[in-house]
C-alpha cells in the first residue's frame, strides 16, 4: 500500500458492495450496460482463477487469498473504467476507487432473497446479522474517504433502476471533471 504509483485514470473505478443479496451483481450488470464500464464479479474471479485457499465448509464459501486477488486485479484496475462487485470492501487498496456504493436492503426483503438462494440457515443468519449491524457500511466508512462512500437503498426494482441512473449521472459528472 502506498508503494504502487496511482496513475491518472480516464474513466472512474466504482466499487459496488453490500451484504450478499442486496443486489450488487444485478445493479453492477445494469450499470455496466448503462455506462459501458466493465463489470468485474470478484466472487466469480476468485473461483475461476482459484484465488482462494479452499472451501470453508461451515459457511459454504471460499477462503479468499487476498494477496493473490489484489495482484490479479492490479493491472486491470489501473486504467479505470471498472465496476467491482464484492461483498467485502476493506481488502482493496483505497487508491483503486473513485466511488464506493454500499447497497442496503430491509430485513423483511433480504431474508426471502437469501432463502431463495438456497443458503443454509447458518449462512442466512450470518448475512442477516451482517446487514442489521451495517457491517459493510462501517467497513466502507473506515476504508475510504467519507465523500466517496454512498449508501443506496435496494429494496425494489424501482430503487435499483434509480440507483443505476444515479451512478450513471455521477459517472458522467466525473468524466466532465476528470476526463481527458
Ligand atoms: P448480490 O450480488 O448482492 O448478492 P444479486 O444482484 O445477486 O445480489 O441479487 C440477489 C437476488 O435479489 C436476485 O434474484 C435479484 C434480486 N434483487 C436484488 N436487488 C433487488 C432489488 N433492488 N429489487 C428487487 N430484486 C432485487
Short mmCIF file of N, CA and C and ligand atoms in Angstrom, two decimals:
data_model
loop_
_atom_site.label_atom_id
_atom_site.label_comp_id
_atom_site.label_asym_id
_atom_site.label_seq_id
_atom_site.Cartn_x
_atom_site.Cartn_y
_atom_site.Cartn_z
N UNK A 1 0.85 -1.19 0.00
CA UNK A 1 0.00 0.00 0.00
C UNK A 1 0.88 1.24 0.00
N UNK A 2 0.60 2.16 -0.92
CA UNK A 2 1.36 3.39 -0.97
C UNK A 2 2.60 3.30 -1.85
N UNK A 3 3.04 2.10 -2.15
CA UNK A 3 4.25 1.95 -2.95
C UNK A 3 3.96 1.90 -4.44
N UNK A 4 2.73 1.57 -4.76
CA UNK A 4 2.37 1.49 -6.17
C UNK A 4 1.87 2.86 -6.62
N UNK A 5 2.47 3.45 -7.68
CA UNK A 5 2.01 4.77 -8.11
C UNK A 5 0.57 4.71 -8.60
N UNK A 6 -0.17 5.77 -8.30
CA UNK A 6 -1.56 5.82 -8.71
C UNK A 6 -1.67 6.63 -10.00
N UNK A 7 -1.68 5.95 -11.13
CA UNK A 7 -1.73 6.63 -12.42
C UNK A 7 -3.08 7.30 -12.61
N UNK A 8 -3.10 8.46 -13.26
CA UNK A 8 -4.39 9.10 -13.51
C UNK A 8 -5.26 8.21 -14.40
N UNK A 9 -6.54 8.24 -14.15
CA UNK A 9 -7.47 7.41 -14.91
C UNK A 9 -8.31 8.28 -15.84
N UNK A 10 -8.64 7.73 -17.00
CA UNK A 10 -9.55 8.43 -17.91
C UNK A 10 -11.01 8.15 -17.58
N UNK A 11 -11.22 7.01 -16.93
CA UNK A 11 -12.57 6.64 -16.51
C UNK A 11 -12.49 6.24 -15.04
N UNK A 12 -13.58 6.43 -14.30
CA UNK A 12 -13.54 6.11 -12.87
C UNK A 12 -13.64 4.61 -12.61
N UNK A 13 -13.18 4.19 -11.46
CA UNK A 13 -13.45 2.85 -10.94
C UNK A 13 -14.49 2.97 -9.84
N UNK A 14 -15.48 2.09 -9.90
CA UNK A 14 -16.59 2.13 -8.93
C UNK A 14 -16.65 0.78 -8.21
N UNK A 15 -16.74 0.83 -6.89
CA UNK A 15 -16.95 -0.39 -6.11
C UNK A 15 -18.41 -0.46 -5.71
N UNK A 16 -19.06 -1.58 -6.02
CA UNK A 16 -20.43 -1.80 -5.57
C UNK A 16 -20.40 -2.93 -4.55
N UNK A 17 -20.69 -2.56 -3.29
CA UNK A 17 -20.55 -3.53 -2.22
C UNK A 17 -21.85 -3.60 -1.40
N UNK A 18 -21.87 -4.51 -0.43
CA UNK A 18 -23.06 -4.71 0.39
C UNK A 18 -23.16 -6.17 0.79
N UNK A 19 -24.04 -6.44 1.73
CA UNK A 19 -24.30 -7.81 2.18
C UNK A 19 -24.79 -8.65 0.99
N UNK A 20 -24.43 -9.94 0.94
CA UNK A 20 -24.99 -10.79 -0.12
C UNK A 20 -26.52 -10.67 -0.19
N UNK A 21 -27.04 -10.57 -1.40
CA UNK A 21 -28.48 -10.47 -1.61
C UNK A 21 -28.99 -9.05 -1.73
N UNK A 22 -28.15 -8.04 -1.48
CA UNK A 22 -28.62 -6.65 -1.56
C UNK A 22 -28.74 -6.16 -3.01
N UNK A 23 -28.18 -6.93 -3.95
CA UNK A 23 -28.36 -6.57 -5.36
C UNK A 23 -27.11 -6.10 -6.08
N UNK A 24 -25.95 -6.44 -5.55
CA UNK A 24 -24.69 -5.96 -6.16
C UNK A 24 -24.53 -6.41 -7.61
N UNK A 25 -24.74 -7.71 -7.84
CA UNK A 25 -24.47 -8.23 -9.19
C UNK A 25 -25.47 -7.68 -10.20
N UNK A 26 -26.75 -7.68 -9.81
CA UNK A 26 -27.78 -7.17 -10.72
C UNK A 26 -27.53 -5.68 -11.01
N UNK A 27 -27.26 -4.91 -9.96
CA UNK A 27 -27.01 -3.47 -10.12
C UNK A 27 -25.74 -3.23 -10.95
N UNK A 28 -24.72 -4.04 -10.71
CA UNK A 28 -23.46 -3.87 -11.46
C UNK A 28 -23.67 -4.17 -12.94
N UNK A 29 -24.41 -5.24 -13.23
CA UNK A 29 -24.68 -5.58 -14.63
C UNK A 29 -25.45 -4.47 -15.32
N UNK A 30 -26.48 -3.96 -14.63
CA UNK A 30 -27.29 -2.88 -15.23
C UNK A 30 -26.47 -1.60 -15.41
N UNK A 31 -25.61 -1.32 -14.44
CA UNK A 31 -24.77 -0.11 -14.53
C UNK A 31 -23.75 -0.25 -15.65
N UNK A 32 -23.20 -1.45 -15.79
CA UNK A 32 -22.24 -1.68 -16.88
C UNK A 32 -22.92 -1.47 -18.23
N UNK A 33 -24.12 -1.98 -18.34
CA UNK A 33 -24.92 -1.82 -19.56
C UNK A 33 -25.19 -0.33 -19.85
N UNK A 34 -25.53 0.42 -18.81
CA UNK A 34 -25.89 1.83 -18.97
C UNK A 34 -24.69 2.74 -19.22
N UNK A 35 -23.52 2.35 -18.71
CA UNK A 35 -22.36 3.25 -18.76
C UNK A 35 -21.26 2.80 -19.72
N UNK A 36 -21.23 1.51 -20.06
CA UNK A 36 -20.13 0.99 -20.86
C UNK A 36 -18.91 0.62 -20.01
N UNK A 37 -19.00 0.80 -18.69
CA UNK A 37 -17.91 0.35 -17.82
C UNK A 37 -17.93 -1.18 -17.76
N UNK A 38 -16.78 -1.76 -17.37
CA UNK A 38 -16.67 -3.22 -17.34
C UNK A 38 -16.94 -3.77 -15.93
N UNK A 39 -17.84 -4.73 -15.86
CA UNK A 39 -18.22 -5.34 -14.58
C UNK A 39 -17.25 -6.45 -14.20
N UNK A 40 -16.68 -6.36 -13.01
CA UNK A 40 -15.84 -7.44 -12.50
C UNK A 40 -16.54 -8.05 -11.29
N UNK A 41 -17.02 -9.27 -11.46
CA UNK A 41 -17.64 -10.00 -10.36
C UNK A 41 -16.51 -10.73 -9.61
N UNK A 42 -16.13 -10.20 -8.47
CA UNK A 42 -14.95 -10.70 -7.75
C UNK A 42 -15.15 -12.14 -7.28
N UNK A 43 -16.35 -12.46 -6.85
CA UNK A 43 -16.63 -13.84 -6.43
C UNK A 43 -16.36 -14.83 -7.55
N UNK A 44 -16.82 -14.50 -8.75
CA UNK A 44 -16.58 -15.37 -9.92
C UNK A 44 -15.10 -15.45 -10.25
N UNK A 45 -14.41 -14.31 -10.15
CA UNK A 45 -12.97 -14.26 -10.44
C UNK A 45 -12.19 -15.16 -9.48
N UNK A 46 -12.57 -15.09 -8.20
CA UNK A 46 -11.91 -15.90 -7.17
C UNK A 46 -12.06 -17.39 -7.50
N UNK A 47 -13.25 -17.77 -7.94
CA UNK A 47 -13.50 -19.17 -8.30
C UNK A 47 -12.75 -19.56 -9.56
N UNK A 48 -12.88 -18.76 -10.62
CA UNK A 48 -12.34 -19.16 -11.92
C UNK A 48 -10.81 -19.16 -11.92
N UNK A 49 -10.18 -18.28 -11.13
CA UNK A 49 -8.71 -18.22 -11.10
C UNK A 49 -8.14 -18.87 -9.84
N UNK A 50 -8.99 -19.54 -9.09
CA UNK A 50 -8.57 -20.21 -7.84
C UNK A 50 -7.78 -19.28 -6.91
N UNK A 51 -8.34 -18.10 -6.65
CA UNK A 51 -7.67 -17.13 -5.78
C UNK A 51 -8.13 -17.36 -4.34
N UNK A 52 -8.11 -18.62 -3.94
CA UNK A 52 -8.60 -18.98 -2.60
C UNK A 52 -7.79 -20.13 -2.04
N UNK A 53 -8.03 -20.37 -0.75
CA UNK A 53 -7.31 -21.44 -0.06
C UNK A 53 -8.27 -22.56 0.30
N UNK A 54 -9.26 -22.77 -0.57
CA UNK A 54 -10.21 -23.85 -0.34
C UNK A 54 -11.54 -23.36 0.18
N UNK A 55 -12.42 -24.31 0.46
CA UNK A 55 -13.79 -24.01 0.84
C UNK A 55 -13.93 -24.07 2.36
N UNK A 56 -14.61 -23.04 2.92
CA UNK A 56 -15.00 -23.09 4.32
C UNK A 56 -16.33 -23.86 4.35
N UNK A 57 -16.27 -25.11 4.79
CA UNK A 57 -17.47 -25.98 4.67
C UNK A 57 -18.59 -25.51 5.59
N UNK A 58 -18.22 -24.89 6.71
CA UNK A 58 -19.25 -24.45 7.65
C UNK A 58 -20.15 -23.38 7.03
N UNK A 59 -19.52 -22.44 6.34
CA UNK A 59 -20.30 -21.35 5.74
C UNK A 59 -20.51 -21.55 4.24
N UNK A 60 -19.95 -22.63 3.70
CA UNK A 60 -20.10 -22.92 2.28
C UNK A 60 -19.63 -21.72 1.43
N UNK A 61 -18.45 -21.21 1.78
CA UNK A 61 -17.89 -20.10 0.99
C UNK A 61 -16.37 -20.25 0.91
N UNK A 62 -15.76 -19.62 -0.09
CA UNK A 62 -14.32 -19.75 -0.29
C UNK A 62 -13.51 -18.91 0.69
N UNK A 63 -12.37 -19.44 1.09
CA UNK A 63 -11.44 -18.68 1.93
C UNK A 63 -10.51 -17.94 0.97
N UNK A 64 -10.70 -16.62 0.95
CA UNK A 64 -10.02 -15.77 -0.02
C UNK A 64 -8.51 -15.73 0.18
N UNK A 65 -7.76 -15.77 -0.93
CA UNK A 65 -6.33 -15.45 -0.86
C UNK A 65 -6.21 -13.99 -1.32
N UNK A 66 -6.22 -13.07 -0.34
CA UNK A 66 -6.31 -11.64 -0.65
C UNK A 66 -5.13 -11.14 -1.49
N UNK A 67 -3.93 -11.60 -1.16
CA UNK A 67 -2.75 -11.13 -1.91
C UNK A 67 -2.83 -11.53 -3.37
N UNK A 68 -3.21 -12.78 -3.60
CA UNK A 68 -3.35 -13.26 -4.99
C UNK A 68 -4.42 -12.47 -5.72
N UNK A 69 -5.51 -12.19 -5.03
CA UNK A 69 -6.61 -11.45 -5.67
C UNK A 69 -6.18 -10.04 -6.06
N UNK A 70 -5.53 -9.34 -5.14
CA UNK A 70 -5.10 -7.96 -5.42
C UNK A 70 -4.08 -7.95 -6.57
N UNK A 71 -3.14 -8.90 -6.54
CA UNK A 71 -2.16 -9.00 -7.64
C UNK A 71 -2.85 -9.25 -8.97
N UNK A 72 -3.83 -10.12 -8.95
CA UNK A 72 -4.56 -10.48 -10.16
C UNK A 72 -5.29 -9.25 -10.74
N UNK A 73 -5.84 -8.41 -9.86
CA UNK A 73 -6.67 -7.30 -10.32
C UNK A 73 -5.89 -6.02 -10.63
N UNK A 74 -4.70 -5.87 -10.08
CA UNK A 74 -3.97 -4.59 -10.13
C UNK A 74 -3.89 -3.97 -11.53
N UNK A 75 -3.42 -4.73 -12.49
CA UNK A 75 -3.24 -4.20 -13.85
C UNK A 75 -4.57 -3.83 -14.50
N UNK A 76 -5.58 -4.63 -14.20
CA UNK A 76 -6.92 -4.38 -14.75
C UNK A 76 -7.51 -3.08 -14.22
N UNK A 77 -7.24 -2.78 -12.94
CA UNK A 77 -7.81 -1.60 -12.31
C UNK A 77 -7.12 -0.31 -12.75
N UNK A 78 -5.86 -0.41 -13.10
CA UNK A 78 -5.03 0.78 -13.35
C UNK A 78 -5.63 1.79 -14.33
N UNK A 79 -6.08 1.36 -15.52
CA UNK A 79 -6.61 2.38 -16.46
C UNK A 79 -8.01 2.91 -16.10
N UNK A 80 -8.68 2.33 -15.10
CA UNK A 80 -10.02 2.77 -14.72
C UNK A 80 -11.10 2.11 -15.57
N UNK A 81 -12.33 2.59 -15.39
CA UNK A 81 -13.43 2.08 -16.18
C UNK A 81 -13.99 0.75 -15.70
N UNK A 82 -13.78 0.42 -14.42
CA UNK A 82 -14.24 -0.86 -13.91
C UNK A 82 -15.30 -0.69 -12.81
N UNK A 83 -16.26 -1.62 -12.82
CA UNK A 83 -17.23 -1.74 -11.73
C UNK A 83 -16.90 -3.02 -11.00
N UNK A 84 -16.47 -2.88 -9.75
CA UNK A 84 -16.07 -4.05 -8.97
C UNK A 84 -17.21 -4.42 -8.02
N UNK A 85 -17.60 -5.68 -8.07
CA UNK A 85 -18.78 -6.18 -7.35
C UNK A 85 -18.30 -7.22 -6.33
N UNK A 86 -18.35 -6.82 -5.02
CA UNK A 86 -17.93 -7.78 -3.99
C UNK A 86 -18.58 -7.44 -2.65
N UNK A 87 -18.75 -8.47 -1.81
CA UNK A 87 -19.46 -8.30 -0.53
C UNK A 87 -18.57 -7.77 0.59
N UNK A 88 -17.30 -7.57 0.26
CA UNK A 88 -16.40 -7.01 1.26
C UNK A 88 -15.67 -5.87 0.57
N UNK A 89 -15.24 -4.86 1.34
CA UNK A 89 -14.63 -3.71 0.67
C UNK A 89 -13.31 -3.28 1.28
N UNK A 90 -12.93 -3.86 2.44
CA UNK A 90 -11.70 -3.39 3.09
C UNK A 90 -10.44 -4.13 2.63
N UNK A 91 -10.59 -5.05 1.69
CA UNK A 91 -9.42 -5.79 1.21
C UNK A 91 -8.74 -5.09 0.04
N UNK A 92 -9.45 -4.14 -0.60
CA UNK A 92 -8.91 -3.48 -1.80
C UNK A 92 -8.10 -2.25 -1.42
N UNK A 93 -7.07 -1.89 -2.25
CA UNK A 93 -6.36 -0.64 -1.99
C UNK A 93 -7.31 0.56 -2.16
N UNK A 94 -7.22 1.49 -1.25
CA UNK A 94 -8.10 2.67 -1.27
C UNK A 94 -7.97 3.43 -2.59
N UNK A 95 -6.73 3.48 -3.12
CA UNK A 95 -6.46 4.26 -4.33
C UNK A 95 -7.17 3.73 -5.58
N UNK A 96 -7.71 2.53 -5.54
CA UNK A 96 -8.37 1.99 -6.71
C UNK A 96 -9.68 2.69 -7.07
N UNK A 97 -10.39 3.23 -6.06
CA UNK A 97 -11.78 3.62 -6.30
C UNK A 97 -12.06 5.12 -6.22
N UNK A 98 -12.96 5.55 -7.12
CA UNK A 98 -13.43 6.93 -7.15
C UNK A 98 -14.80 7.05 -6.51
N UNK A 99 -15.53 5.93 -6.44
CA UNK A 99 -16.87 5.91 -5.82
C UNK A 99 -17.07 4.53 -5.19
N UNK A 100 -17.61 4.53 -3.97
CA UNK A 100 -17.92 3.27 -3.28
C UNK A 100 -19.41 3.29 -2.95
N UNK A 101 -20.17 2.41 -3.59
CA UNK A 101 -21.61 2.32 -3.38
C UNK A 101 -21.89 1.16 -2.43
N UNK A 102 -22.58 1.45 -1.33
CA UNK A 102 -22.98 0.39 -0.39
C UNK A 102 -24.49 0.20 -0.53
N UNK A 103 -24.90 -0.96 -1.03
CA UNK A 103 -26.33 -1.24 -1.19
C UNK A 103 -26.90 -1.74 0.13
N UNK A 104 -28.12 -1.29 0.45
CA UNK A 104 -28.78 -1.67 1.71
C UNK A 104 -30.18 -2.21 1.42
N UNK A 105 -30.55 -3.24 2.16
CA UNK A 105 -31.87 -3.85 1.98
C UNK A 105 -32.51 -4.10 3.33
N UNK A 106 -33.82 -3.82 3.42
CA UNK A 106 -34.56 -4.04 4.66
C UNK A 106 -34.62 -5.54 4.99
N UNK A 107 -34.65 -5.85 6.29
CA UNK A 107 -34.63 -7.24 6.76
C UNK A 107 -35.69 -8.12 6.10
N UNK A 108 -36.91 -7.62 6.09
CA UNK A 108 -38.02 -8.41 5.57
C UNK A 108 -37.92 -8.67 4.08
N UNK A 109 -37.12 -7.89 3.40
CA UNK A 109 -36.92 -8.07 1.96
C UNK A 109 -35.70 -8.96 1.71
N UNK A 110 -34.68 -8.78 2.55
CA UNK A 110 -33.44 -9.54 2.35
C UNK A 110 -33.60 -11.02 2.67
N UNK A 111 -34.33 -11.32 3.76
CA UNK A 111 -34.45 -12.71 4.21
C UNK A 111 -34.95 -13.64 3.10
N UNK A 112 -36.08 -13.33 2.47
CA UNK A 112 -36.54 -14.23 1.39
C UNK A 112 -35.60 -14.31 0.20
N UNK A 113 -34.85 -13.24 -0.07
CA UNK A 113 -33.86 -13.30 -1.16
C UNK A 113 -32.79 -14.33 -0.84
N UNK A 114 -32.34 -14.36 0.42
CA UNK A 114 -31.30 -15.31 0.82
C UNK A 114 -31.84 -16.74 0.84
N UNK A 115 -33.09 -16.88 1.30
CA UNK A 115 -33.75 -18.20 1.29
C UNK A 115 -33.85 -18.73 -0.13
N UNK A 116 -34.23 -17.85 -1.04
CA UNK A 116 -34.42 -18.25 -2.44
C UNK A 116 -33.11 -18.72 -3.07
N UNK A 117 -32.00 -18.31 -2.50
CA UNK A 117 -30.70 -18.74 -3.00
C UNK A 117 -30.31 -20.12 -2.51
N UNK A 118 -31.09 -20.64 -1.58
CA UNK A 118 -30.80 -21.96 -1.05
C UNK A 118 -29.66 -21.95 -0.04
N UNK A 119 -29.38 -20.79 0.55
CA UNK A 119 -28.35 -20.73 1.59
C UNK A 119 -28.81 -21.55 2.80
N UNK A 120 -27.84 -22.16 3.53
CA UNK A 120 -28.21 -22.87 4.76
C UNK A 120 -28.53 -21.85 5.85
N UNK A 121 -29.16 -22.34 6.93
CA UNK A 121 -29.65 -21.45 7.99
C UNK A 121 -28.52 -20.61 8.58
N UNK A 122 -27.38 -21.23 8.76
CA UNK A 122 -26.25 -20.54 9.35
C UNK A 122 -25.80 -19.36 8.47
N UNK A 123 -25.76 -19.61 7.17
CA UNK A 123 -25.34 -18.58 6.22
C UNK A 123 -26.39 -17.46 6.12
N UNK A 124 -27.66 -17.85 6.16
CA UNK A 124 -28.73 -16.83 6.15
C UNK A 124 -28.61 -15.94 7.39
N UNK A 125 -28.47 -16.58 8.55
CA UNK A 125 -28.39 -15.81 9.79
C UNK A 125 -27.18 -14.90 9.82
N UNK A 126 -26.06 -15.41 9.34
CA UNK A 126 -24.84 -14.62 9.34
C UNK A 126 -25.01 -13.37 8.46
N UNK A 127 -25.63 -13.57 7.29
CA UNK A 127 -25.82 -12.45 6.38
C UNK A 127 -26.86 -11.46 6.89
N UNK A 128 -27.92 -11.98 7.54
CA UNK A 128 -28.93 -11.08 8.11
C UNK A 128 -28.28 -10.20 9.19
N UNK A 129 -27.46 -10.83 10.02
CA UNK A 129 -26.79 -10.09 11.09
C UNK A 129 -25.84 -9.04 10.50
N UNK A 130 -25.15 -9.42 9.44
CA UNK A 130 -24.23 -8.51 8.75
C UNK A 130 -24.97 -7.26 8.29
N UNK A 131 -26.18 -7.45 7.73
CA UNK A 131 -26.96 -6.31 7.23
C UNK A 131 -27.51 -5.48 8.39
N UNK A 132 -28.01 -6.16 9.41
CA UNK A 132 -28.58 -5.46 10.57
C UNK A 132 -27.51 -4.63 11.27
N UNK A 133 -26.30 -5.16 11.38
CA UNK A 133 -25.21 -4.47 12.08
C UNK A 133 -24.48 -3.47 11.17
N UNK A 134 -24.93 -3.32 9.93
CA UNK A 134 -24.32 -2.37 8.98
C UNK A 134 -22.81 -2.62 8.81
N UNK A 135 -22.43 -3.90 8.82
CA UNK A 135 -21.01 -4.25 8.79
C UNK A 135 -20.31 -3.67 7.56
N UNK A 136 -20.90 -3.84 6.39
CA UNK A 136 -20.23 -3.41 5.16
C UNK A 136 -20.17 -1.88 5.08
N UNK A 137 -21.25 -1.22 5.52
CA UNK A 137 -21.27 0.25 5.50
C UNK A 137 -20.16 0.80 6.40
N UNK A 138 -20.02 0.23 7.59
CA UNK A 138 -18.98 0.72 8.51
C UNK A 138 -17.58 0.42 7.98
N UNK A 139 -17.45 -0.76 7.36
CA UNK A 139 -16.18 -1.13 6.74
C UNK A 139 -15.82 -0.10 5.65
N UNK A 140 -16.81 0.26 4.86
CA UNK A 140 -16.59 1.23 3.77
C UNK A 140 -16.18 2.59 4.33
N UNK A 141 -16.86 3.01 5.40
CA UNK A 141 -16.57 4.32 6.00
C UNK A 141 -15.19 4.36 6.63
N UNK A 142 -14.73 3.18 7.11
CA UNK A 142 -13.40 3.12 7.71
C UNK A 142 -12.30 3.03 6.66
N UNK A 143 -12.64 2.51 5.47
CA UNK A 143 -11.61 2.20 4.47
C UNK A 143 -11.45 3.27 3.39
N UNK A 144 -12.47 4.12 3.21
CA UNK A 144 -12.45 5.09 2.10
C UNK A 144 -12.81 6.48 2.61
N UNK A 145 -12.42 7.49 1.82
CA UNK A 145 -12.76 8.87 2.18
C UNK A 145 -14.28 9.01 2.25
N UNK A 146 -14.72 9.71 3.27
CA UNK A 146 -16.14 9.90 3.56
C UNK A 146 -16.94 10.35 2.33
N UNK A 147 -16.34 11.28 1.55
CA UNK A 147 -17.09 11.87 0.44
C UNK A 147 -17.27 10.95 -0.76
N UNK A 148 -16.58 9.80 -0.79
CA UNK A 148 -16.78 8.90 -1.93
C UNK A 148 -17.68 7.71 -1.59
N UNK A 149 -18.09 7.60 -0.32
CA UNK A 149 -18.94 6.47 0.09
C UNK A 149 -20.41 6.88 0.04
N UNK A 150 -21.21 6.14 -0.73
CA UNK A 150 -22.62 6.44 -0.89
C UNK A 150 -23.46 5.22 -0.52
N UNK A 151 -24.43 5.42 0.38
CA UNK A 151 -25.31 4.34 0.80
C UNK A 151 -26.61 4.44 0.00
N UNK A 152 -26.99 3.35 -0.70
CA UNK A 152 -28.20 3.39 -1.52
C UNK A 152 -29.14 2.24 -1.13
N UNK A 153 -30.41 2.56 -1.04
CA UNK A 153 -31.43 1.58 -0.68
C UNK A 153 -31.79 0.71 -1.89
N UNK A 154 -31.82 -0.62 -1.68
CA UNK A 154 -32.05 -1.55 -2.79
C UNK A 154 -33.11 -2.59 -2.44
N UNK A 155 -34.36 -2.09 -2.27
CA UNK A 155 -35.45 -2.98 -1.87
C UNK A 155 -36.33 -3.41 -3.03
N UNK A 156 -36.34 -2.63 -4.10
CA UNK A 156 -37.27 -2.91 -5.20
C UNK A 156 -36.57 -2.68 -6.53
N UNK A 157 -37.22 -3.14 -7.58
CA UNK A 157 -36.70 -2.92 -8.93
C UNK A 157 -36.61 -1.41 -9.22
N UNK A 158 -37.66 -0.68 -8.76
CA UNK A 158 -37.67 0.78 -8.95
C UNK A 158 -36.45 1.44 -8.32
N UNK A 159 -36.13 1.01 -7.09
CA UNK A 159 -34.96 1.58 -6.42
C UNK A 159 -33.68 1.20 -7.14
N UNK A 160 -33.65 -0.03 -7.65
CA UNK A 160 -32.45 -0.46 -8.38
C UNK A 160 -32.25 0.39 -9.64
N UNK A 161 -33.34 0.64 -10.36
CA UNK A 161 -33.25 1.47 -11.58
C UNK A 161 -32.79 2.89 -11.24
N UNK A 162 -33.32 3.40 -10.12
CA UNK A 162 -32.94 4.72 -9.65
C UNK A 162 -31.44 4.75 -9.30
N UNK A 163 -30.98 3.68 -8.66
CA UNK A 163 -29.57 3.61 -8.28
C UNK A 163 -28.67 3.59 -9.52
N UNK A 164 -29.08 2.85 -10.53
CA UNK A 164 -28.30 2.78 -11.77
C UNK A 164 -28.23 4.18 -12.41
N UNK A 165 -29.36 4.88 -12.44
CA UNK A 165 -29.37 6.25 -13.00
C UNK A 165 -28.47 7.18 -12.21
N UNK A 166 -28.50 7.04 -10.89
CA UNK A 166 -27.66 7.92 -10.05
C UNK A 166 -26.19 7.65 -10.30
N UNK A 167 -25.83 6.37 -10.40
CA UNK A 167 -24.41 6.04 -10.63
C UNK A 167 -23.97 6.53 -12.00
N UNK A 168 -24.87 6.39 -12.98
CA UNK A 168 -24.54 6.87 -14.33
C UNK A 168 -24.36 8.39 -14.34
N UNK A 169 -25.24 9.10 -13.66
CA UNK A 169 -25.14 10.57 -13.60
C UNK A 169 -23.84 10.98 -12.90
N UNK A 170 -23.50 10.24 -11.84
CA UNK A 170 -22.24 10.51 -11.13
C UNK A 170 -21.06 10.32 -12.08
N UNK A 171 -21.11 9.21 -12.85
CA UNK A 171 -20.00 8.93 -13.77
C UNK A 171 -19.87 10.01 -14.84
N UNK A 172 -21.00 10.43 -15.40
CA UNK A 172 -20.97 11.48 -16.43
C UNK A 172 -20.31 12.75 -15.87
N UNK A 173 -20.64 13.09 -14.62
CA UNK A 173 -20.05 14.27 -13.98
C UNK A 173 -18.56 14.06 -13.73
N UNK A 174 -18.19 12.84 -13.35
CA UNK A 174 -16.77 12.53 -13.11
C UNK A 174 -15.98 12.75 -14.40
N UNK A 175 -16.54 12.31 -15.53
CA UNK A 175 -15.85 12.45 -16.81
C UNK A 175 -15.68 13.93 -17.17
N UNK A 176 -16.72 14.73 -16.89
CA UNK A 176 -16.62 16.17 -17.15
C UNK A 176 -15.50 16.78 -16.30
N UNK A 177 -15.43 16.36 -15.04
CA UNK A 177 -14.43 16.93 -14.12
C UNK A 177 -13.02 16.40 -14.32
N UNK A 178 -12.91 15.14 -14.69
CA UNK A 178 -11.60 14.48 -14.68
C UNK A 178 -11.13 13.91 -16.01
N UNK A 179 -12.04 13.72 -16.94
CA UNK A 179 -11.69 13.04 -18.19
C UNK A 179 -10.76 13.89 -19.04
N UNK A 180 -9.96 13.23 -19.83
CA UNK A 180 -9.07 13.95 -20.73
C UNK A 180 -9.24 13.41 -22.15
P1 LIG B 1 -25.79 -9.72 -4.60
O1 LIG B 1 -24.90 -9.65 -5.81
O2 LIG B 1 -25.68 -8.51 -3.73
O3 LIG B 1 -25.63 -10.98 -3.81
P2 LIG B 1 -27.92 -10.10 -6.55
O4 LIG B 1 -27.78 -8.98 -7.51
O5 LIG B 1 -27.40 -11.43 -6.94
O6 LIG B 1 -27.31 -9.69 -5.12
O7 LIG B 1 -29.46 -10.18 -6.17
C1 LIG B 1 -29.99 -11.24 -5.38
C2 LIG B 1 -31.41 -11.52 -5.80
O8 LIG B 1 -32.26 -10.47 -5.38
C3 LIG B 1 -31.59 -11.65 -7.29
O9 LIG B 1 -32.60 -12.62 -7.50
C4 LIG B 1 -32.11 -10.31 -7.72
C5 LIG B 1 -32.84 -9.81 -6.50
N1 LIG B 1 -32.69 -8.38 -6.28
C6 LIG B 1 -31.54 -7.75 -5.97
N2 LIG B 1 -31.74 -6.44 -5.80
C7 LIG B 1 -33.05 -6.23 -5.98
C8 LIG B 1 -33.89 -5.08 -5.92
N3 LIG B 1 -33.40 -3.84 -5.62
N4 LIG B 1 -35.19 -5.23 -6.19
C9 LIG B 1 -35.70 -6.44 -6.47
N5 LIG B 1 -34.97 -7.57 -6.54
C10 LIG B 1 -33.67 -7.46 -6.30
#
